[in-house]
XYZ file of C-alpha atoms in Angstrom:
590
model
C 203.068 68.398 35.432
C 203.331 69.699 38.597
C 199.872 71.106 39.284
C 198.433 67.640 39.039
C 200.832 66.706 40.797
C 200.361 68.649 43.528
C 197.152 68.242 43.600
C 197.501 64.285 43.762
C 199.718 64.948 47.133
C 196.771 67.227 48.336
C 194.208 64.420 48.698
C 196.109 61.629 49.139
C 196.330 64.157 53.343
C 193.367 64.433 53.139
C 191.866 60.593 52.193
C 194.835 60.595 55.574
C 193.457 62.820 57.686
C 190.463 61.409 56.819
C 190.925 57.705 57.977
C 192.962 58.770 61.123
C 189.849 61.021 62.854
C 187.596 58.178 61.617
C 185.824 59.545 59.186
C 186.674 57.646 55.632
C 183.959 58.895 52.909
C 181.882 54.909 52.889
C 178.639 56.281 52.395
C 176.755 58.335 50.615
C 174.774 61.882 52.342
C 170.566 60.759 51.807
C 169.715 63.735 48.978
C 165.627 64.280 47.527
C 163.633 60.964 46.992
C 164.795 59.343 44.198
C 161.918 57.328 41.075
C 162.716 53.492 41.326
C 161.491 52.013 38.287
C 161.071 47.813 39.255
C 163.651 46.266 37.231
C 160.902 43.373 37.004
C 158.226 43.180 34.229
C 154.325 43.033 35.259
C 152.244 41.138 31.342
C 149.049 41.179 33.297
C 148.267 39.566 29.919
C 149.780 36.216 30.937
C 147.755 35.490 34.082
C 145.030 32.986 34.329
C 141.351 34.096 34.978
C 141.099 34.030 38.616
C 137.300 33.984 40.814
C 137.491 36.033 43.888
C 136.024 40.080 43.188
C 140.206 40.994 44.608
C 143.409 38.665 44.266
C 146.831 39.610 44.469
C 149.664 38.552 43.956
C 152.925 39.052 45.863
C 157.461 38.513 46.876
C 157.510 37.966 49.868
C 160.784 38.291 49.555
C 160.381 41.716 49.575
C 156.404 43.180 48.775
C 156.546 43.316 45.012
C 153.260 42.760 43.652
C 153.403 41.083 40.489
C 149.740 40.836 39.610
C 146.456 42.801 41.157
C 143.498 43.389 40.684
C 140.908 45.631 43.048
C 143.879 45.573 45.882
C 142.440 48.003 47.581
C 138.497 47.392 47.618
C 137.543 47.235 51.058
C 136.503 43.774 52.079
C 135.247 41.424 54.314
C 137.270 39.048 55.280
C 135.952 37.013 57.788
C 138.143 34.091 59.449
C 140.959 35.757 57.574
C 140.773 37.626 60.259
C 142.473 35.385 63.095
C 145.266 35.714 61.077
C 146.733 39.100 62.561
C 145.230 37.291 65.491
C 147.627 34.352 65.941
C 150.639 37.029 65.185
C 149.590 38.925 68.713
C 149.199 35.915 70.264
C 152.790 34.485 68.952
C 154.171 37.851 69.778
C 152.745 38.453 73.670
C 151.714 35.355 75.436
C 154.736 32.061 75.637
C 152.740 28.684 73.678
C 153.076 26.793 77.067
C 151.206 29.474 79.394
C 147.177 27.839 80.812
C 144.146 29.528 80.097
C 141.453 29.160 81.590
C 137.684 29.230 79.116
C 135.254 31.792 80.972
C 131.805 31.210 80.924
C 130.810 33.298 78.373
C 132.556 31.884 75.954
C 131.763 32.388 71.994
C 129.300 29.636 70.693
C 128.651 31.180 66.904
C 130.018 30.356 64.059
C 132.970 27.105 63.738
C 133.803 26.364 66.611
C 135.836 23.365 68.465
C 134.189 23.742 71.993
C 135.332 24.585 74.604
C 133.753 24.281 78.486
C 133.704 27.603 80.219
C 136.327 25.819 82.592
C 138.398 23.950 80.463
C 142.655 24.940 80.368
C 144.487 24.901 77.804
C 148.499 25.926 76.420
C 148.212 28.909 74.198
C 149.230 26.615 71.275
C 146.055 24.389 71.551
C 144.233 26.943 71.123
C 146.461 28.543 68.363
C 146.209 25.006 66.779
C 142.422 25.433 67.203
C 141.768 28.742 65.695
C 144.547 28.436 62.770
C 143.085 24.959 61.461
C 139.644 24.252 62.846
C 138.962 28.407 62.632
C 137.315 28.419 65.805
C 135.927 31.418 66.933
C 135.207 30.272 70.052
C 139.224 30.162 70.538
C 139.613 33.192 68.920
C 138.071 34.785 71.394
C 139.587 33.598 74.403
C 142.949 33.668 73.248
C 142.150 37.922 72.427
C 140.431 37.832 76.114
C 144.399 36.594 76.395
C 146.516 39.164 74.836
C 144.423 42.036 74.971
C 142.342 41.822 79.063
C 138.362 42.249 76.536
C 137.143 42.506 73.410
C 137.894 46.335 72.662
C 141.562 46.883 73.928
C 142.146 43.675 72.264
C 141.233 45.995 68.627
C 142.907 48.680 69.707
C 146.804 46.014 68.945
C 145.257 44.955 66.342
C 144.799 47.886 64.467
C 147.727 49.383 65.664
C 149.748 46.513 63.978
C 148.233 46.375 60.946
C 149.517 49.657 60.199
C 153.179 48.511 61.595
C 153.151 45.474 59.104
C 152.335 47.926 56.785
C 147.950 47.517 56.521
C 146.497 51.051 54.548
C 143.298 50.464 54.941
C 141.845 47.695 57.641
C 139.231 48.015 60.485
C 139.890 45.209 63.615
C 136.771 44.828 65.890
C 136.776 41.819 66.623
C 139.407 38.039 67.293
C 137.493 36.153 64.330
C 136.297 38.048 61.608
C 132.002 36.756 62.559
C 129.578 39.552 61.975
C 127.462 41.159 64.053
C 123.816 40.136 62.943
C 124.433 40.995 59.692
C 126.415 44.035 60.524
C 129.851 44.016 58.869
C 132.396 44.268 61.984
C 135.494 44.029 60.571
C 137.132 45.505 56.839
C 139.861 45.054 55.367
C 142.007 44.821 52.033
C 142.978 42.327 49.872
C 146.515 44.091 49.917
C 146.449 44.643 53.249
C 146.710 41.137 54.844
C 148.916 40.704 51.955
C 151.261 42.752 54.108
C 150.279 41.384 57.408
C 151.384 37.688 55.971
C 154.439 38.519 54.289
C 155.171 40.395 58.023
C 153.696 37.278 60.100
C 155.808 34.651 58.013
C 158.975 35.584 59.237
C 157.803 34.038 63.145
C 158.840 31.442 63.404
C 155.705 29.572 65.823
C 153.396 31.363 63.096
C 154.784 29.496 60.626
C 154.906 26.546 62.648
C 151.266 26.372 62.683
C 149.496 27.539 59.537
C 152.334 24.952 57.462
C 150.798 21.911 59.916
C 148.315 19.655 58.347
C 146.816 18.517 61.164
C 147.072 18.546 64.862
C 145.162 16.471 67.456
C 144.950 18.070 71.365
C 145.277 15.819 73.953
C 142.562 15.587 76.413
C 142.115 18.212 79.229
C 139.672 18.178 82.314
C 136.181 19.354 80.919
C 137.004 17.792 77.002
C 138.457 14.310 75.395
C 140.943 14.348 72.969
C 140.987 17.244 69.912
C 141.809 15.943 66.598
C 142.377 18.811 63.508
C 142.466 18.753 60.449
C 143.535 22.040 58.587
C 140.620 23.838 56.549
C 143.652 24.901 54.196
C 143.225 22.372 51.267
C 146.630 23.087 49.197
C 148.399 21.372 52.188
C 146.974 18.151 52.494
C 144.155 17.172 49.526
C 146.161 15.490 47.854
C 143.038 13.231 46.085
C 141.016 16.342 44.846
C 141.239 18.282 41.881
C 140.905 21.853 40.282
C 139.923 22.992 37.002
C 142.552 26.661 36.301
C 142.367 27.460 32.958
C 141.639 23.981 30.405
C 143.492 21.837 33.268
C 142.633 19.593 35.772
C 145.186 20.172 38.695
C 145.635 18.507 42.007
C 144.288 21.465 44.844
C 147.819 19.670 46.428
C 149.717 21.932 45.985
C 153.722 20.679 46.880
C 154.696 23.925 47.495
C 152.033 24.863 49.542
C 153.594 27.058 53.258
C 149.785 28.392 54.934
C 147.983 30.090 56.049
C 144.379 30.486 56.411
C 141.549 30.242 55.240
C 137.492 32.126 55.199
C 134.153 32.490 54.934
C 130.319 34.312 55.389
C 128.223 34.656 53.296
C 129.018 38.492 53.061
C 132.472 37.777 52.548
C 132.235 34.747 49.984
C 134.960 32.190 49.764
C 138.810 34.106 51.671
C 141.928 32.731 51.127
C 145.875 34.317 51.727
C 148.220 31.546 50.611
C 151.829 31.454 51.223
C 154.077 28.677 49.000
C 157.741 28.641 47.944
C 160.350 27.412 45.153
C 164.292 27.281 45.795
C 164.545 31.596 47.258
C 160.958 32.378 46.051
C 157.736 32.839 48.181
C 155.978 34.282 47.507
C 151.428 34.878 49.423
C 148.250 34.778 46.515
C 145.400 36.120 48.361
C 141.146 35.677 46.551
C 138.722 37.595 48.508
C 134.811 37.007 47.029
C 135.542 33.697 45.271
C 132.044 31.801 45.636
C 132.125 27.589 44.992
C 134.254 25.342 47.212
C 137.600 25.643 45.894
C 137.730 28.334 43.757
C 139.702 30.014 46.428
C 142.911 27.575 46.290
C 142.043 27.594 42.639
C 142.492 31.372 42.051
C 146.133 31.166 44.180
C 147.263 27.434 42.228
C 146.804 29.588 39.041
C 148.909 32.968 41.409
C 151.561 30.986 42.585
C 151.961 29.137 38.898
C 152.083 32.306 37.046
C 154.920 33.715 39.509
C 157.351 30.840 39.408
C 157.176 30.749 36.534
C 157.773 33.900 34.796
C 159.312 35.602 38.514
C 162.334 34.764 39.976
C 163.858 37.254 43.206
C 167.350 38.131 43.236
C 169.667 38.407 46.574
C 171.109 42.312 46.117
C 172.646 42.023 49.539
C 172.479 40.738 53.100
C 171.233 41.328 55.734
C 174.304 39.826 58.694
C 174.218 42.313 61.446
C 175.292 45.816 61.071
C 177.033 47.006 57.889
C 179.077 50.197 59.560
C 178.400 51.934 62.286
C 177.829 55.483 62.220
C 180.035 58.176 65.258
C 176.992 59.229 67.797
C 176.280 63.384 68.812
C 175.779 63.787 72.801
C 174.933 60.080 73.342
C 175.910 57.548 76.005
C 177.089 54.712 73.509
C 179.816 57.057 70.940
C 178.442 55.156 67.701
C 175.434 52.973 67.060
C 175.198 50.627 64.844
C 172.946 50.362 61.409
C 172.063 47.782 59.221
C 169.631 45.882 57.578
C 165.672 44.963 58.872
C 165.726 42.337 56.318
C 167.412 41.796 53.110
C 167.487 43.833 49.119
C 165.877 41.332 47.430
C 164.775 41.950 43.688
C 162.419 40.894 41.541
C 163.733 40.354 38.068
C 162.255 39.203 35.005
C 162.868 34.271 34.360
C 165.028 35.502 31.891
C 166.960 38.011 33.664
C 170.872 37.430 33.050
C 172.531 40.522 34.586
C 172.102 39.784 38.202
C 176.266 39.730 38.427
C 176.083 44.021 37.423
C 173.951 44.789 39.992
C 175.230 47.172 42.226
C 173.982 48.227 45.525
C 175.105 52.217 47.322
C 174.707 53.193 50.525
C 173.570 56.456 51.828
C 174.019 57.647 55.497
C 170.388 60.115 56.164
C 172.399 62.161 58.794
C 176.115 62.718 58.654
C 176.313 62.534 62.471
C 172.980 61.341 64.284
C 171.909 63.191 67.579
C 170.549 60.576 69.921
C 168.661 60.173 70.621
C 168.094 57.223 68.541
C 165.398 54.523 69.249
C 166.027 50.977 68.345
C 164.943 50.673 63.977
C 164.694 54.356 63.764
C 165.610 55.370 59.733
C 169.421 56.109 59.593
C 169.404 56.086 55.716
C 169.113 53.551 52.333
C 170.106 50.811 50.202
C 169.843 52.661 46.957
C 169.981 48.800 43.609
C 170.837 49.574 40.028
C 171.287 47.583 37.202
C 173.850 46.956 34.415
C 172.355 50.263 33.005
C 172.198 52.528 36.169
C 168.631 52.395 36.807
C 167.872 52.510 40.049
C 165.204 49.937 40.143
C 164.792 49.179 44.225
C 165.442 50.917 47.515
C 165.579 50.084 51.407
C 165.637 51.253 54.729
C 168.888 50.832 56.604
C 167.871 50.672 60.198
C 169.726 51.449 63.410
C 170.235 47.844 64.929
C 170.423 48.536 68.478
C 168.921 51.916 71.037
C 171.267 54.630 71.923
C 170.132 56.924 74.931
C 171.434 60.162 75.269
C 174.179 60.966 77.124
C 175.540 62.525 80.318
C 178.223 65.094 80.849
C 180.829 64.095 79.119
C 178.781 63.415 76.377
C 178.722 67.122 75.332
C 182.424 66.915 74.811
C 182.904 64.137 72.651
C 182.728 60.868 75.175
C 180.215 58.623 75.226
C 179.072 57.874 78.532
C 181.114 53.818 78.151
C 183.919 55.321 77.309
C 183.138 58.035 80.791
C 185.661 55.266 82.744
C 188.289 55.705 80.081
C 188.683 58.787 79.997
C 188.605 59.838 83.953
C 191.568 56.939 84.983
C 193.699 58.869 81.699
C 192.304 62.036 84.208
C 194.047 60.437 86.741
C 197.667 58.428 85.619
C 198.087 61.694 83.236
C 197.995 63.900 86.589
C 199.734 61.077 88.699
C 202.436 61.012 85.486
C 203.080 64.641 86.333
C 203.160 64.730 88.963
C 206.284 62.183 89.032
C 207.526 64.235 86.296
C 207.988 67.171 88.588
C 209.616 65.824 90.910
C 211.781 63.867 89.170
C 212.787 67.511 87.496
C 212.789 69.474 90.552
C 215.224 67.252 91.185
C 217.674 67.188 88.198
C 217.258 70.747 88.354
C 217.274 72.250 91.109
C 218.859 75.800 89.877
C 215.455 77.256 88.600
C 215.141 80.561 89.669
C 212.944 79.684 93.275
C 214.677 77.459 94.120
C 218.798 79.831 93.736
C 216.921 82.381 96.476
C 216.524 79.863 98.807
C 220.062 77.616 98.552
C 221.443 81.570 98.760
C 218.954 82.382 101.447
C 219.843 78.629 103.106
C 223.434 79.273 102.605
C 224.645 83.246 103.903
C 221.936 81.268 107.002
C 223.968 78.809 107.206
C 227.242 80.947 106.985
C 225.931 83.015 109.928
C 224.771 79.925 111.911
C 228.597 79.083 111.121
C 230.650 81.956 112.523
C 228.370 82.600 116.012
C 229.222 79.777 116.414
C 233.037 79.460 116.121
C 232.862 83.049 117.186
C 231.280 81.700 120.653
C 233.760 78.910 120.605
C 236.130 80.981 120.616
C 235.151 83.338 123.207
C 234.231 80.618 125.603
C 237.375 78.848 125.485
C 239.111 81.965 125.554
C 237.223 82.429 129.156
C 237.899 79.563 129.703
C 241.769 80.038 128.948
C 241.900 83.127 131.135
C 239.414 81.835 134.115
C 242.274 79.061 134.874
C 245.136 81.372 134.421
C 243.458 83.823 137.480
C 243.482 80.551 139.197
C 246.106 79.908 138.675
C 248.195 82.982 139.587
C 245.683 83.122 142.838
C 247.199 79.339 144.658
C 250.005 80.204 144.188
C 250.305 83.638 145.582
C 248.239 82.340 148.621
C 249.690 79.036 148.571
C 252.369 79.168 151.562
C 251.247 82.628 152.082
C 252.665 82.089 156.095
C 250.291 83.468 158.790
C 250.656 84.458 162.039
C 249.226 82.048 165.280
C 246.117 84.266 166.022
C 244.989 83.791 162.152
C 246.778 80.281 162.140
C 243.200 80.050 164.451
C 241.567 80.809 161.438
C 242.789 79.190 158.692
C 240.761 75.921 157.104
C 243.022 73.317 154.757
C 241.336 72.113 151.092
C 243.415 68.433 150.469
C 243.436 67.860 146.598
C 241.719 64.851 146.838
C 244.341 63.403 144.288
C 247.433 64.990 145.868
C 246.706 62.565 149.444
C 246.397 59.707 147.938
C 248.816 59.944 146.268
C 250.738 60.172 150.026
C 248.670 57.768 151.766
C 250.839 55.995 148.833
C 254.339 58.374 148.804
C 255.656 59.357 151.763
C 256.920 62.246 149.863
C 253.953 63.538 149.275
C 253.324 67.894 148.864
C 250.949 69.552 151.824
C 247.995 70.984 151.345
C 247.349 74.107 150.689
C 246.245 76.176 152.146
C 243.777 79.872 152.066
C 242.800 82.020 154.963
C 239.715 83.314 154.760
C 240.147 86.854 155.856
C 240.490 87.572 152.364
C 238.501 90.653 150.119
C 235.049 89.289 148.053
C 236.900 89.222 145.171
C 239.923 87.887 145.456
C 238.341 84.830 147.723
C 235.720 84.175 144.775
C 238.830 83.839 142.361
C 240.156 81.258 144.999
C 237.225 79.572 144.411
C 237.065 79.081 140.745
C 240.761 78.004 140.555
C 239.942 75.594 143.422
C 236.519 74.479 140.858
C 238.705 74.628 137.982
C 241.770 72.224 140.057
C 238.483 68.481 140.479
C 238.595 66.491 141.925
C 240.129 68.790 143.700
C 237.272 70.103 146.874
C 236.480 71.667 149.932
C 235.744 68.973 152.464
C 233.768 69.368 155.064
C 235.959 67.372 157.387
C 238.721 69.878 157.711
C 236.280 72.069 159.753
C 236.385 72.237 163.319
C 233.263 69.417 164.018
C 229.731 70.919 165.075
C 229.522 72.630 168.449
C 233.778 73.947 167.952
C 233.609 75.876 164.972
C 234.733 79.196 165.264
C 232.675 81.699 164.490
C 234.810 83.114 161.440
C 234.862 79.275 160.298
C 230.867 80.007 159.875
C 231.337 82.239 158.550
C 233.835 80.978 155.896
C 230.673 78.131 155.941
C 228.173 80.266 155.128
C 230.093 81.233 152.408
C 230.403 78.712 150.116
C 226.356 76.653 150.607
C 226.006 80.506 148.975
C 228.042 80.718 145.868
C 227.226 76.975 145.589
C 224.042 76.894 144.965
C 224.372 79.999 143.457
C 226.488 77.789 141.006
C 223.728 75.179 140.391
C 221.239 77.084 139.614
C 223.419 79.246 137.095
C 223.942 75.901 135.111
C 220.775 74.850 135.289
C 220.058 77.920 133.991
C 222.425 77.335 131.925
C 220.110 74.212 130.154
C 217.400 75.729 129.877
C 219.122 78.381 127.442
């Protein structure tokens, strides 16, 4: 019991993981080819007799062959060749493109009587070729598409292979023989698969289903009235014999396509008819008699519609899934069906609701480059008993080019800009978070060391500044005390008569101002010029400390009447002032 629970838990976790990484197991992967058994049974004994030497009845929806007789026998296609010419023209030319008829236009066989230098549109030439079976129109269109007959023939053969043809060889665009020499060869099977692909083109389908058309007047011809050589589109008054019954030649469900005839090829006809959800292609080559080829087609159509039906197991509605691409310009490639998964069933089959489908991918992770239309897997269809009844290709619905450098690490080119933008945003966010974190958590090891160094440096600087301020203050106090002592010592000193002549007075400006306002103002202090240098320096500093008191030249005798002592004193005073000014300048610079 515990083991079962554990297995369930492990399975659930595994599925959840696969879903999260975008790899949920939706598809199986393609293995070896398996045998396919068609669900419908084909009873040739019920098929009415046909006139043609080679005939085939094909389901146009899926390519299933319902009936065939000598389907791969090589035969001349005659004008049925023009089916391929028409397909290439509608795929490579614009319908309103004007073409000028060349000088060497084809004159043999059936034509619409084109004139050299005549101007017609592509659409008009196509109607002239497919309804009237104009060989000249086919030649003009072949030259317009391929440039020359040789190149156009190569285009015809290449396109036939793409349609699924196996044995067809084209050498001209109209099916004419040259000097009784066979040029074009094909099989009724090849013509059926070519027509099946051509009917997917709406322009082609419109042209071949038209019973009558008028080419308007041109620069060199009057209007041309055309009637389709395919009598099944319009011959309501004619009858053909099928078995022992006569039926109208006009077949109401007929949707095209083309007739042909040469003596060597006999009567040739490729015809399509649609009833409900089922469209059938009947081909008859090598019949003789005017209406025998039409009788073969009508007999085959009636047989097919009576005994078979088409069931659509899956619709080709865009992308079915997307698959991750390795090293691609796109991260994923869209995968879908080229066409609906249509199954041919017997008319009495009643178990359509029990038909199932399974999708298998060819690669677990395809690697770029991938071409548009490349086979990427398959859809397998099973009946109610699990028997494989059909397989259809899954294809790439878009091309995926090889990606750039980032694709090698799993980032497709289409998402490269998102990746780069995400990297830029991540870097900016990381820087922002780092700055915020550093601001909120400054005490990391490196920050603590830096903070410690700054703290010690600031403390040492503050201590030096405090010490310097203290020393400066002490020096100022000492100078002030010394100046005061010098002033008290020499202020009132009496001098002899001889010395009185050599005494100068340094008045105090504030005291002079006060003396002018009061009669008992103190007398100015006097100093002897005969003092020693040291005492004189102390005196000057003391005077400087008592600013705004200062020596004034007005205290000396007028110039020319000064004694030698006064002159020496004045010179000493000026020299000291110069020294003081120079010292102040040096202090400012430092």
